[in-house]
mmCIF file of C-alpha atoms in Angstrom:
data_model
loop_
_atom_site.group_PDB
_atom_site.id
_atom_site.type_symbol
_atom_site.label_atom_id
_atom_site.label_comp_id
_atom_site.label_asym_id
_atom_site.label_seq_id
_atom_site.Cartn_x
_atom_site.Cartn_y
_atom_site.Cartn_z
ATOM 1 C CA MET P 9 -89.852 -103.234 -17.734
ATOM 2 C CA ARG P 10 -86.448 -104.275 -19.064
ATOM 3 C CA THR P 11 -85.287 -102.826 -22.354
ATOM 4 C CA HIS P 12 -82.555 -105.349 -23.128
ATOM 5 C CA ILE P 13 -83.006 -107.010 -26.510
ATOM 6 C CA SER P 14 -81.417 -110.338 -27.289
ATOM 7 C CA PRO P 15 -78.917 -110.191 -30.183
ATOM 8 C CA PRO P 16 -80.289 -110.931 -33.660
ATOM 9 C CA LEU P 17 -80.382 -114.558 -34.644
ATOM 10 C CA PRO P 18 -78.340 -115.834 -37.590
ATOM 11 C CA ARG P 19 -80.238 -115.541 -40.855
ATOM 12 C CA TRP P 20 -80.356 -119.048 -42.199
ATOM 13 C CA ALA P 21 -83.225 -121.192 -43.328
ATOM 14 C CA ALA P 22 -84.018 -124.854 -43.805
ATOM 15 C CA TRP P 23 -86.326 -125.893 -46.620
ATOM 16 C CA THR P 24 -88.860 -128.642 -46.406
ATOM 17 C CA GLY P 25 -87.400 -130.819 -49.152
ATOM 18 C CA LEU P 26 -90.557 -132.210 -50.711
ATOM 19 C CA GLY P 27 -92.320 -128.820 -50.684
ATOM 20 C CA LEU P 28 -89.341 -127.148 -52.366
ATOM 21 C CA LEU P 29 -89.041 -129.823 -55.059
ATOM 22 C CA LEU P 30 -92.725 -129.670 -55.977
ATOM 23 C CA ALA P 31 -92.766 -125.870 -55.911
ATOM 24 C CA GLY P 32 -89.700 -125.735 -58.143
ATOM 25 C CA LEU P 33 -91.216 -128.113 -60.703
ATOM 26 C CA ALA P 34 -94.477 -126.170 -60.744
ATOM 27 C CA ALA P 35 -92.756 -122.813 -61.082
ATOM 28 C CA CYS P 36 -90.473 -123.975 -63.870
ATOM 29 C CA GLY P 37 -93.351 -125.276 -65.952
ATOM 30 C CA GLY P 38 -91.014 -127.816 -67.559
ATOM 31 C CA ASP P 39 -88.724 -125.314 -69.346
ATOM 32 C CA ASP P 40 -85.182 -124.206 -68.536
ATOM 33 C CA ASP P 41 -86.085 -120.849 -66.990
ATOM 34 C CA PRO P 42 -85.357 -120.611 -63.250
ATOM 35 C CA PRO P 43 -88.423 -120.080 -61.018
ATOM 36 C CA ALA P 44 -89.245 -116.544 -59.922
ATOM 37 C CA MET P 45 -87.933 -116.217 -56.363
ATOM 38 C CA GLY P 46 -88.051 -113.612 -53.623
ATOM 39 C CA THR P 47 -87.164 -113.439 -49.926
ATOM 40 C CA LEU P 48 -89.277 -113.324 -46.790
ATOM 41 C CA GLN P 49 -87.601 -111.626 -43.840
ATOM 42 C CA LEU P 50 -89.161 -112.039 -40.399
ATOM 43 C CA ALA P 51 -88.823 -110.297 -37.042
ATOM 44 C CA MET P 52 -90.860 -110.387 -33.818
ATOM 45 C CA THR P 53 -92.261 -107.660 -31.594
ATOM 46 C CA ASP P 54 -94.770 -107.666 -28.737
ATOM 47 C CA ALA P 55 -97.849 -105.873 -27.493
ATOM 48 C CA PRO P 56 -98.144 -105.570 -23.694
ATOM 49 C CA ALA P 57 -98.600 -108.363 -21.157
ATOM 50 C CA CYS P 58 -100.949 -108.081 -18.178
ATOM 51 C CA GLY P 59 -99.665 -108.834 -14.699
ATOM 52 C CA TYR P 60 -96.426 -110.554 -15.726
ATOM 53 C CA ASP P 61 -92.774 -109.630 -15.266
ATOM 54 C CA HIS P 62 -91.579 -112.067 -17.936
ATOM 55 C CA VAL P 63 -93.195 -114.081 -20.704
ATOM 56 C CA TYR P 64 -90.830 -116.563 -22.365
ATOM 57 C CA VAL P 65 -91.460 -118.439 -25.608
ATOM 58 C CA THR P 66 -89.131 -120.625 -27.658
ATOM 59 C CA VAL P 67 -89.869 -120.655 -31.384
ATOM 60 C CA ASN P 68 -88.516 -123.699 -33.239
ATOM 61 C CA LYS P 69 -89.892 -123.126 -36.721
ATOM 62 C CA ILE P 70 -92.019 -120.781 -38.769
ATOM 63 C CA ARG P 71 -93.901 -122.237 -41.724
ATOM 64 C CA VAL P 72 -95.671 -120.351 -44.524
ATOM 65 C CA HIS P 73 -98.175 -121.409 -47.172
ATOM 66 C CA GLN P 74 -99.958 -119.777 -50.071
ATOM 67 C CA SER P 75 -103.316 -121.267 -49.043
ATOM 68 C CA ALA P 76 -105.221 -119.983 -46.024
ATOM 69 C CA ALA P 77 -106.940 -123.393 -45.735
ATOM 70 C CA ALA P 78 -103.835 -125.607 -45.830
ATOM 71 C CA ASP P 79 -103.672 -128.271 -43.105
ATOM 72 C CA GLY P 80 -100.630 -127.906 -40.896
ATOM 73 C CA SER P 81 -100.097 -131.676 -40.784
ATOM 74 C CA GLU P 82 -99.454 -131.882 -44.530
ATOM 75 C CA LEU P 83 -96.078 -131.387 -46.218
ATOM 76 C CA LEU P 84 -97.228 -130.265 -49.656
ATOM 77 C CA GLY P 85 -96.717 -126.565 -50.315
ATOM 78 C CA TRP P 86 -95.230 -125.574 -46.958
ATOM 79 C CA ARG P 87 -91.953 -123.631 -46.734
ATOM 80 C CA GLU P 88 -90.128 -123.692 -43.431
ATOM 81 C CA LEU P 89 -87.720 -121.421 -41.555
ATOM 82 C CA SER P 90 -85.867 -123.266 -38.774
ATOM 83 C CA ILE P 91 -84.614 -121.135 -35.907
ATOM 84 C CA PRO P 92 -81.740 -121.943 -33.526
ATOM 85 C CA ALA P 93 -83.166 -122.605 -30.057
ATOM 86 C CA GLN P 94 -83.410 -119.412 -28.000
ATOM 87 C CA ARG P 95 -85.806 -118.372 -25.253
ATOM 88 C CA ILE P 96 -87.378 -115.037 -26.123
ATOM 89 C CA ASP P 97 -88.642 -112.766 -23.354
ATOM 90 C CA LEU P 98 -91.541 -111.066 -25.106
ATOM 91 C CA LEU P 99 -91.637 -108.257 -22.567
ATOM 92 C CA THR P 100 -88.355 -106.890 -23.915
ATOM 93 C CA LEU P 101 -89.982 -106.328 -27.303
ATOM 94 C CA THR P 102 -92.460 -103.502 -26.688
ATOM 95 C CA ASN P 103 -92.576 -100.000 -28.219
ATOM 96 C CA GLY P 104 -91.433 -101.188 -31.616
ATOM 97 C CA GLN P 105 -88.364 -103.146 -30.450
ATOM 98 C CA LEU P 106 -87.626 -106.047 -32.793
ATOM 99 C CA LEU P 107 -85.955 -109.425 -32.568
ATOM 100 C CA GLU P 108 -84.729 -110.616 -35.957
ATOM 101 C CA LEU P 109 -85.807 -114.206 -36.678
ATOM 102 C CA GLY P 110 -84.214 -114.798 -40.067
ATOM 103 C CA SER P 111 -84.944 -114.864 -43.787
ATOM 104 C CA LEU P 112 -86.256 -117.468 -46.180
ATOM 105 C CA ALA P 113 -86.111 -117.765 -49.997
ATOM 106 C CA LEU P 114 -89.612 -118.304 -51.414
ATOM 107 C CA PRO P 115 -91.224 -118.728 -54.829
ATOM 108 C CA ALA P 116 -92.817 -115.439 -55.850
ATOM 109 C CA GLY P 117 -96.523 -115.250 -55.066
ATOM 110 C CA THR P 118 -99.163 -114.414 -52.464
ATOM 111 C CA TYR P 119 -98.981 -116.089 -49.035
ATOM 112 C CA GLN P 120 -102.002 -116.378 -46.748
ATOM 113 C CA GLN P 121 -100.956 -118.515 -43.796
ATOM 114 C CA VAL P 122 -98.163 -118.599 -41.223
ATOM 115 C CA ARG P 123 -97.724 -121.326 -38.619
ATOM 116 C CA LEU P 124 -95.749 -120.761 -35.457
ATOM 117 C CA ILE P 125 -94.182 -123.943 -34.041
ATOM 118 C CA LEU P 126 -92.996 -123.697 -30.440
ATOM 119 C CA ALA P 127 -90.615 -125.956 -28.540
ATOM 120 C CA ASP P 128 -91.975 -128.322 -25.881
ATOM 121 C CA ASN P 129 -91.237 -127.760 -22.211
ATOM 122 C CA PRO P 130 -88.732 -130.270 -20.773
ATOM 123 C CA SER P 131 -90.194 -132.949 -18.505
ATOM 124 C CA ASN P 132 -87.588 -132.165 -15.829
ATOM 125 C CA PRO P 133 -86.683 -128.478 -16.076
ATOM 126 C CA SER P 134 -83.519 -127.225 -14.422
ATOM 127 C CA SER P 135 -81.232 -124.201 -14.525
ATOM 128 C CA ALA P 136 -79.310 -125.884 -17.351
ATOM 129 C CA ASN P 137 -82.513 -126.957 -19.130
ATOM 130 C CA PRO P 138 -85.114 -124.277 -18.361
ATOM 131 C CA LEU P 139 -88.748 -124.178 -19.373
ATOM 132 C CA ALA P 140 -89.076 -123.360 -23.062
ATOM 133 C CA ASN P 141 -92.363 -121.498 -22.568
ATOM 134 C CA ALA P 142 -93.048 -119.897 -19.200
ATOM 135 C CA LEU P 143 -94.178 -116.784 -17.357
ATOM 136 C CA VAL P 144 -93.204 -114.990 -14.178
ATOM 137 C CA LEU P 145 -96.060 -113.312 -12.330
ATOM 138 C CA SER P 146 -95.516 -109.719 -11.236
ATOM 139 C CA GLY P 147 -93.750 -109.610 -7.890
ATOM 140 C CA SER P 148 -92.623 -113.240 -8.118
ATOM 141 C CA THR P 149 -89.345 -114.882 -9.121
ATOM 142 C CA ASN P 150 -90.775 -118.326 -9.898
ATOM 143 C CA GLU P 151 -91.278 -119.460 -13.473
ATOM 144 C CA VAL P 152 -94.656 -121.039 -14.244
ATOM 145 C CA ALA P 153 -94.893 -123.375 -17.219
ATOM 146 C CA LEU P 154 -97.049 -122.356 -20.174
ATOM 147 C CA SER P 155 -98.828 -125.404 -21.572
ATOM 148 C CA ILE P 156 -99.409 -125.831 -25.309
ATOM 149 C CA PRO P 157 -102.696 -127.574 -26.227
ATOM 150 C CA SER P 158 -102.054 -130.943 -27.885
ATOM 151 C CA ALA P 159 -104.178 -129.885 -30.869
ATOM 152 C CA GLN P 160 -101.540 -127.294 -31.756
ATOM 153 C CA ARG P 161 -98.607 -129.658 -32.326
ATOM 154 C CA SER P 162 -98.718 -128.853 -36.051
ATOM 155 C CA GLY P 163 -98.255 -125.199 -35.205
ATOM 156 C CA PHE P 164 -100.400 -122.227 -34.262
ATOM 157 C CA LYS P 165 -102.219 -120.933 -37.325
ATOM 158 C CA LEU P 166 -101.803 -117.211 -37.986
ATOM 159 C CA LYS P 167 -103.778 -115.269 -40.579
ATOM 160 C CA ALA P 168 -101.544 -113.522 -43.081
ATOM 161 C CA LEU P 169 -101.653 -111.833 -46.460
ATOM 162 C CA PHE P 170 -98.387 -110.737 -48.032
ATOM 163 C CA GLU P 171 -96.769 -110.752 -51.448
ATOM 164 C CA VAL P 172 -93.309 -112.071 -52.279
ATOM 165 C CA GLN P 173 -92.071 -110.522 -55.511
ATOM 166 C CA ASN P 174 -89.351 -111.781 -57.818
ATOM 167 C CA GLY P 175 -85.948 -110.524 -56.670
ATOM 168 C CA GLN P 176 -87.475 -108.502 -53.789
ATOM 169 C CA VAL P 177 -87.513 -108.775 -49.977
ATOM 170 C CA SER P 178 -90.877 -108.971 -48.203
ATOM 171 C CA ASP P 179 -90.172 -107.605 -44.706
ATOM 172 C CA MET P 180 -92.774 -108.784 -42.176
ATOM 173 C CA VAL P 181 -93.181 -108.583 -38.399
ATOM 174 C CA LEU P 182 -94.887 -111.103 -36.105
ATOM 175 C CA ASP P 183 -96.658 -108.843 -33.584
ATOM 176 C CA PHE P 184 -97.143 -111.101 -30.538
ATOM 177 C CA ASP P 185 -99.876 -110.072 -28.067
ATOM 178 C CA ALA P 186 -98.633 -111.698 -24.854
ATOM 179 C CA CYS P 187 -101.562 -110.368 -22.826
ATOM 180 C CA ARG P 188 -104.224 -112.094 -24.914
ATOM 181 C CA SER P 189 -102.064 -115.170 -25.543
ATOM 182 C CA ILE P 190 -102.081 -116.406 -21.929
ATOM 183 C CA VAL P 191 -105.173 -117.881 -20.285
ATOM 184 C CA ARG P 192 -105.695 -119.350 -16.835
ATOM 185 C CA ALA P 193 -106.736 -122.977 -16.449
ATOM 186 C CA GLY P 194 -109.369 -122.471 -13.782
ATOM 187 C CA ALA P 195 -108.116 -122.260 -10.212
ATOM 188 C CA SER P 196 -105.433 -124.877 -10.841
ATOM 189 C CA GLY P 197 -102.568 -122.389 -11.004
ATOM 190 C CA ARG P 198 -101.808 -123.593 -14.546
ATOM 191 C CA TYR P 199 -101.651 -121.387 -17.615
ATOM 192 C CA ASN P 200 -102.155 -122.212 -21.295
ATOM 193 C CA LEU P 201 -100.399 -120.526 -24.191
ATOM 194 C CA LYS P 202 -102.573 -119.742 -27.233
ATOM 195 C CA PRO P 203 -100.572 -117.231 -29.275
ATOM 196 C CA VAL P 204 -102.414 -114.204 -30.629
ATOM 197 C CA VAL P 205 -100.087 -112.866 -33.319
ATOM 198 C CA ALA P 206 -100.684 -110.372 -36.139
ATOM 199 C CA VAL P 207 -98.538 -110.704 -39.279
ATOM 200 C CA ILE P 208 -97.826 -107.142 -40.394
ATOM 201 C CA PRO P 209 -95.429 -105.377 -42.803
ATOM 202 C CA ARG P 210 -92.334 -103.734 -41.323
ATOM 203 C CA LEU P 211 -92.879 -100.059 -42.162
ATOM 204 C CA GLY P 212 -90.897 -96.967 -41.208
ATOM 205 C CA THR P 213 -93.970 -95.367 -39.659
ATOM 206 C CA ALA P 214 -95.085 -94.854 -36.053
ATOM 207 C CA ILE P 215 -97.099 -92.792 -33.606
ATOM 208 C CA GLU P 216 -95.155 -91.637 -30.543
ATOM 209 C CA GLY P 217 -96.153 -89.789 -27.399
ATOM 210 C CA PHE P 218 -95.911 -89.611 -23.620
ATOM 211 C CA VAL P 219 -98.133 -90.467 -20.684
ATOM 212 C CA ASP P 220 -97.351 -89.233 -17.200
ATOM 213 C CA PRO P 221 -94.773 -91.560 -15.589
ATOM 214 C CA SER P 222 -97.029 -91.916 -12.542
ATOM 215 C CA ILE P 223 -99.482 -94.037 -14.596
ATOM 216 C CA ALA P 224 -97.049 -95.564 -17.102
ATOM 217 C CA ALA P 225 -96.960 -98.949 -15.378
ATOM 218 C CA ASN P 226 -100.754 -99.233 -15.336
ATOM 219 C CA VAL P 227 -101.928 -98.277 -18.821
ATOM 220 C CA VAL P 228 -102.029 -99.693 -22.341
ATOM 221 C CA VAL P 229 -101.805 -97.493 -25.426
ATOM 222 C CA SER P 230 -103.505 -98.872 -28.523
ATOM 223 C CA THR P 231 -104.983 -98.221 -31.942
ATOM 224 C CA ARG P 232 -106.500 -100.294 -34.732
ATOM 225 C CA ASP P 233 -105.010 -100.495 -38.196
ATOM 226 C CA PRO P 234 -107.038 -100.556 -41.453
ATOM 227 C CA ASP P 235 -107.275 -104.381 -41.226
ATOM 228 C CA ASN P 236 -108.789 -104.042 -37.732
ATOM 229 C CA ASN P 237 -105.701 -105.539 -36.068
ATOM 230 C CA LEU P 238 -105.274 -104.145 -32.559
ATOM 231 C CA ARG P 239 -101.845 -102.511 -32.226
ATOM 232 C CA ALA P 240 -100.894 -101.953 -28.603
ATOM 233 C CA THR P 241 -97.938 -101.235 -26.353
ATOM 234 C CA VAL P 242 -97.090 -100.207 -22.799
ATOM 235 C CA PRO P 243 -95.225 -96.956 -22.068
ATOM 236 C CA ASN P 244 -91.698 -96.891 -20.743
ATOM 237 C CA PRO P 245 -92.181 -97.110 -16.943
ATOM 238 C CA THR P 246 -89.591 -94.393 -16.282
ATOM 239 C CA THR P 247 -90.202 -91.822 -19.012
ATOM 240 C CA GLY P 248 -93.799 -92.615 -19.992
ATOM 241 C CA LYS P 249 -92.860 -92.670 -23.686
ATOM 242 C CA PHE P 250 -94.788 -95.014 -25.993
ATOM 243 C CA THR P 251 -94.417 -96.007 -29.646
ATOM 244 C CA LEU P 252 -97.035 -97.629 -31.877
ATOM 245 C CA ALA P 253 -94.817 -98.811 -34.715
ATOM 246 C CA TYR P 254 -95.182 -100.203 -38.257
ATOM 247 C CA LEU P 255 -98.567 -98.608 -38.977
ATOM 248 C CA PRO P 256 -99.946 -98.501 -42.538
ATOM 249 C CA ALA P 257 -99.679 -95.001 -43.984
ATOM 250 C CA ASN P 258 -102.293 -92.636 -45.389
ATOM 251 C CA THR P 259 -104.705 -93.427 -42.559
ATOM 252 C CA ASN P 260 -106.014 -91.343 -39.667
ATOM 253 C CA TYR P 261 -105.870 -93.259 -36.386
ATOM 254 C CA THR P 262 -107.563 -93.017 -33.007
ATOM 255 C CA VAL P 263 -105.069 -93.587 -30.189
ATOM 256 C CA VAL P 264 -106.500 -94.915 -26.901
ATOM 257 C CA VAL P 265 -104.942 -94.734 -23.426
ATOM 258 C CA SER P 266 -106.733 -97.085 -21.029
ATOM 259 C CA GLY P 267 -106.017 -98.565 -17.617
ATOM 260 C CA GLN P 268 -107.381 -99.621 -14.263
ATOM 261 C CA ASP P 269 -108.949 -96.872 -12.103
ATOM 262 C CA LEU P 270 -108.452 -94.295 -14.868
ATOM 263 C CA THR P 271 -110.722 -92.502 -17.308
ATOM 264 C CA THR P 272 -110.131 -93.699 -20.867
ATOM 265 C CA ALA P 273 -108.496 -91.048 -23.071
ATOM 266 C CA ALA P 274 -108.652 -90.888 -26.882
ATOM 267 C CA ILE P 275 -106.740 -88.812 -29.421
ATOM 268 C CA THR P 276 -108.572 -88.718 -32.755
ATOM 269 C CA ASN P 277 -107.570 -87.911 -36.344
ATOM 270 C CA VAL P 278 -103.902 -88.829 -35.899
ATOM 271 C CA PRO P 279 -102.305 -88.967 -39.386
ATOM 272 C CA VAL P 280 -99.588 -91.397 -40.459
ATOM 273 C CA SER P 281 -97.741 -90.919 -43.732
ATOM 274 C CA LEU P 282 -94.585 -92.293 -45.297
ATOM 275 C CA ALA P 283 -93.360 -88.729 -45.836
ATOM 276 C CA THR P 284 -93.621 -87.914 -42.123
ATOM 277 C CA GLY P 285 -92.581 -91.320 -40.838
ATOM 278 C CA VAL P 286 -93.181 -90.708 -37.132
ATOM 279 C CA THR P 287 -96.144 -88.667 -35.870
ATOM 280 C CA ALA P 288 -95.427 -87.098 -32.457
ATOM 281 C CA LEU P 289 -98.571 -86.574 -30.359
ATOM 282 C CA ASN P 290 -97.008 -84.610 -27.518
ATOM 283 C CA THR P 291 -93.870 -84.119 -25.442
ATOM 284 C CA ALA P 292 -92.750 -85.258 -22.003
ATOM 285 C CA GLN P 293 -93.674 -81.787 -20.697
ATOM 286 C CA THR P 294 -97.277 -82.217 -21.908
ATOM 287 C CA ALA P 295 -97.711 -85.857 -20.880
ATOM 288 C CA ILE P 296 -101.189 -87.414 -20.926
ATOM 289 C CA LEU P 297 -102.657 -87.880 -17.425
ATOM 290 C CA PRO P 298 -106.324 -88.978 -17.395
ATOM 291 C CA ALA P 299 -108.386 -88.393 -14.255
ATOM 292 C CA ALA P 300 -109.229 -91.204 -11.851
ATOM 293 C CA SER P 301 -112.426 -93.181 -12.458
ATOM 294 C CA ALA P 302 -114.601 -95.501 -10.436
ATOM 295 C CA MET P 303 -114.721 -99.018 -11.887
ATOM 296 C CA ALA P 304 -117.383 -101.670 -12.429
ATOM 297 C CA SER P 305 -117.112 -105.307 -13.458
ATOM 298 C CA VAL P 306 -118.764 -107.387 -16.147
ATOM 299 C CA ALA P 307 -118.550 -111.175 -15.953
ATOM 300 C CA GLY P 308 -120.055 -114.162 -17.718
ATOM 301 C CA VAL P 309 -119.483 -117.355 -19.696
ATOM 302 C CA VAL P 310 -118.944 -117.859 -23.440
ATOM 303 C CA THR P 311 -120.776 -120.792 -25.095
ATOM 304 C CA ASN P 312 -122.083 -121.789 -28.502
ATOM 305 C CA THR P 313 -125.733 -122.316 -29.414
ATOM 306 C CA ALA P 314 -125.508 -125.953 -28.233
ATOM 307 C CA ASN P 315 -124.395 -124.667 -24.811
ATOM 308 C CA ASP P 316 -120.857 -126.038 -25.260
ATOM 309 C CA LEU P 317 -118.170 -124.071 -23.442
ATOM 310 C CA LEU P 318 -115.925 -122.117 -25.843
ATOM 311 C CA THR P 319 -112.703 -122.262 -23.868
ATOM 312 C CA GLU P 320 -110.611 -120.572 -26.588
ATOM 313 C CA ALA P 321 -112.774 -117.441 -26.830
ATOM 314 C CA VAL P 322 -111.578 -113.869 -26.322
ATOM 315 C CA VAL P 323 -113.852 -111.208 -24.822
ATOM 316 C CA SER P 324 -113.348 -107.498 -25.542
ATOM 317 C CA ALA P 325 -115.000 -104.328 -24.245
ATOM 318 C CA SER P 326 -115.244 -101.142 -26.299
ATOM 319 C CA GLN P 327 -116.856 -97.722 -26.121
ATOM 320 C CA THR P 328 -118.017 -95.510 -28.974
ATOM 321 C CA LEU P 329 -117.371 -91.778 -28.935
ATOM 322 C CA SER P 330 -120.199 -89.425 -29.840
ATOM 323 C CA THR P 331 -118.241 -88.725 -33.033
ATOM 324 C CA GLY P 332 -118.293 -92.421 -34.000
ATOM 325 C CA GLN P 333 -114.769 -93.639 -33.216
ATOM 326 C CA VAL P 334 -114.660 -97.017 -31.418
ATOM 327 C CA LEU P 335 -112.287 -97.297 -28.455
ATOM 328 C CA ALA P 336 -110.766 -100.652 -27.465
ATOM 329 C CA VAL P 337 -110.775 -100.416 -23.663
ATOM 330 C CA ALA P 338 -109.966 -103.933 -22.413
ATOM 331 C CA SER P 339 -109.909 -107.595 -23.447
ATOM 332 C CA THR P 340 -109.237 -110.998 -21.920
ATOM 333 C CA GLY P 341 -109.082 -114.662 -22.840
ATOM 334 C CA VAL P 342 -111.686 -116.819 -21.111
ATOM 335 C CA ASN P 343 -110.816 -119.415 -18.494
ATOM 336 C CA VAL P 344 -109.713 -122.555 -20.358
ATOM 337 C CA VAL P 345 -111.614 -124.823 -17.947
ATOM 338 C CA ASN P 346 -115.056 -123.237 -17.615
ATOM 339 C CA ALA P 347 -114.993 -120.455 -20.293
ATOM 340 C CA ASP P 348 -115.834 -117.725 -17.801
ATOM 341 C CA PHE P 349 -114.434 -114.184 -17.924
ATOM 342 C CA SER P 350 -114.334 -110.979 -15.911
ATOM 343 C CA LEU P 351 -113.392 -107.427 -16.920
ATOM 344 C CA ARG P 352 -113.102 -104.262 -14.783
ATOM 345 C CA LEU P 353 -114.066 -101.162 -16.747
ATOM 346 C CA PRO P 354 -114.100 -97.401 -16.023
ATOM 347 C CA LEU P 355 -117.494 -95.872 -15.278
ATOM 348 C CA ALA P 356 -116.484 -92.356 -16.331
ATOM 349 C CA ALA P 357 -117.202 -91.137 -19.852
ATOM 350 C CA ALA P 358 -114.073 -91.084 -22.003
ATOM 351 C CA VAL P 359 -112.186 -87.864 -22.658
ATOM 352 C CA LYS P 360 -111.000 -86.990 -26.149
ATOM 353 C CA ALA P 361 -108.689 -84.620 -27.957
ATOM 354 C CA THR P 362 -108.334 -83.964 -31.676
ATOM 355 C CA TYR P 363 -104.777 -84.086 -32.967
ATOM 356 C CA VAL P 364 -103.613 -80.801 -34.486
ATOM 357 C CA PRO P 365 -100.008 -80.649 -35.743
ATOM 358 C CA GLY P 366 -97.905 -78.355 -33.590
ATOM 359 C CA ALA P 367 -100.641 -77.773 -31.004
ATOM 360 C CA ALA P 368 -100.942 -79.167 -27.478
ATOM 361 C CA LEU P 369 -103.552 -81.883 -26.908
ATOM 362 C CA SER P 370 -106.699 -80.423 -25.357
ATOM 363 C CA PHE P 371 -108.953 -83.036 -23.713
ATOM 364 C CA SER P 372 -112.645 -82.661 -22.952
ATOM 365 C CA THR P 373 -115.301 -85.109 -21.767
ATOM 366 C CA ASP P 374 -117.054 -86.813 -24.657
ATOM 367 C CA GLY P 375 -120.836 -86.652 -24.993
ATOM 368 C CA MET P 376 -121.199 -90.457 -24.745
ATOM 369 C CA VAL P 377 -123.306 -92.056 -22.019
ATOM 370 C CA ALA P 378 -120.934 -92.729 -19.119
ATOM 371 C CA GLY P 379 -120.389 -96.428 -18.403
ATOM 372 C CA ARG P 380 -121.899 -97.629 -21.691
ATOM 373 C CA TYR P 381 -119.956 -100.475 -23.326
ATOM 374 C CA ASN P 382 -120.220 -102.958 -26.123
ATOM 375 C CA LEU P 383 -119.027 -106.436 -25.159
ATOM 376 C CA SER P 384 -117.951 -108.866 -27.888
ATOM 377 C CA GLY P 385 -116.808 -112.474 -27.940
ATOM 378 C CA THR P 386 -114.695 -114.101 -30.661
ATOM 379 C CA ALA P 387 -113.579 -117.691 -31.253
ATOM 380 C CA THR P 388 -112.174 -119.529 -34.277
ATOM 381 C CA GLY P 389 -114.985 -120.928 -36.425
ATOM 382 C CA TYR P 390 -117.668 -118.720 -34.865
ATOM 383 C CA THR P 391 -119.274 -115.417 -35.760
ATOM 384 C CA THR P 392 -118.265 -112.577 -33.453
ATOM 385 C CA GLN P 393 -121.111 -111.909 -31.032
ATOM 386 C CA SER P 394 -121.677 -108.478 -29.498
ATOM 387 C CA THR P 395 -124.038 -107.360 -26.778
ATOM 388 C CA ASP P 396 -127.252 -105.864 -28.091
ATOM 389 C CA PRO P 397 -128.370 -103.602 -26.576
ATOM 390 C CA VAL P 398 -125.091 -102.258 -25.240
ATOM 391 C CA LEU P 399 -124.266 -102.615 -21.561
ATOM 392 C CA ASN P 400 -124.791 -99.622 -19.306
ATOM 393 C CA LEU P 401 -122.618 -100.410 -16.315
ATOM 394 C CA GLY P 402 -123.617 -97.186 -14.582
ATOM 395 C CA LEU P 403 -127.134 -98.611 -14.101
ATOM 396 C CA GLU P 404 -126.175 -102.215 -13.307
ATOM 397 C CA GLY P 405 -124.303 -101.857 -10.018
ATOM 398 C CA SER P 406 -120.779 -102.995 -9.211
ATOM 399 C CA THR P 407 -120.990 -106.227 -11.237
ATOM 400 C CA THR P 408 -122.923 -107.012 -14.418
ATOM 401 C CA LEU P 409 -123.509 -110.622 -15.442
ATOM 402 C CA LYS P 410 -123.602 -111.133 -19.206
ATOM 403 C CA ASN P 411 -123.148 -114.450 -20.970
ATOM 404 C CA LEU P 412 -122.151 -114.541 -24.654
ATOM 405 C CA VAL P 413 -123.473 -117.165 -27.090
ATOM 406 C CA LEU P 414 -121.524 -117.479 -30.369
ATOM 407 C CA THR P 415 -122.980 -118.828 -33.603
ATOM 408 C CA PRO P 416 -120.923 -121.198 -35.810
#
């Protein structure tokens, strides 16, 4: 994986004129006092991508609103940051690397929605006018266009919750999950882009560690923050070092190392504090190297109760340790044509180690039932549906068929 980071973009912003005028009048309340103003500063980072050498996106604008229900096609209340055109290779932004997007003056208050507006692909791409949004499959040199659904022309809606205070800077990061943002369009060879992005504060906190370089190219390291956002990265392919950055403090985390043909490994009770800043799990000399594991597959289709295909759904597989911690093992977007999915999962029981400051990690096999998973499906506007009872892949054979039906 390349580590080159594009230079920071100029920090300039363009206001939506009508939105600014109305906000200014409302904030002033008709007197001569200036409105309370703060600044939003934005940067972008990326979780890992699966099976790609490059994932390019071109962000034109970022819009923010104080209402979570605001319609993206309206002008009222939106504030807009325009960004000079630049293709961003998301795969250069792992392990806490950031690309600065710019800053925007905002009326003080609470903001609950961000919209990401991407450039359109040119009708006749060339070396001088390349695809704005594209991927390169591993082992290939050809760029494949990423299509943006027509329904998203007003921007991709991102959940957010951040405060802009008078005279202060609110420093936020758009954590782009390239792996879950790309879905195949059946067997057509086409791919759709449906960005999965968490809006998180930029904090000086992180969890760092090492996996053995022999598995670095095949594993994902992840944890969940207090808001249940999945934070994930891929290790450096040469050194095996990984960094889970910008984590809320005063929380104990469970760090998960998962990958194909490997036993899932978990490190529990990992503390993060502002005083410590970075929590180091281990060193390169004590790198994590889980044992090999046989694999099994689970496949199915995601629909709603009316049997309509939910082609924007995401399916995730998790395991639960005997001590109660939930491990995110794998996830995938469904096929955008027929809403089917397939996941390969380890059959071995997970191994776990409890973090102890200054001590080496000591892994042992957890007391969970080997091959037991919980499968869940999510889609906008629907209640998350999980398998009940849980799947026991060790009893099902090489492939388990399990359809998911989501309730509005």
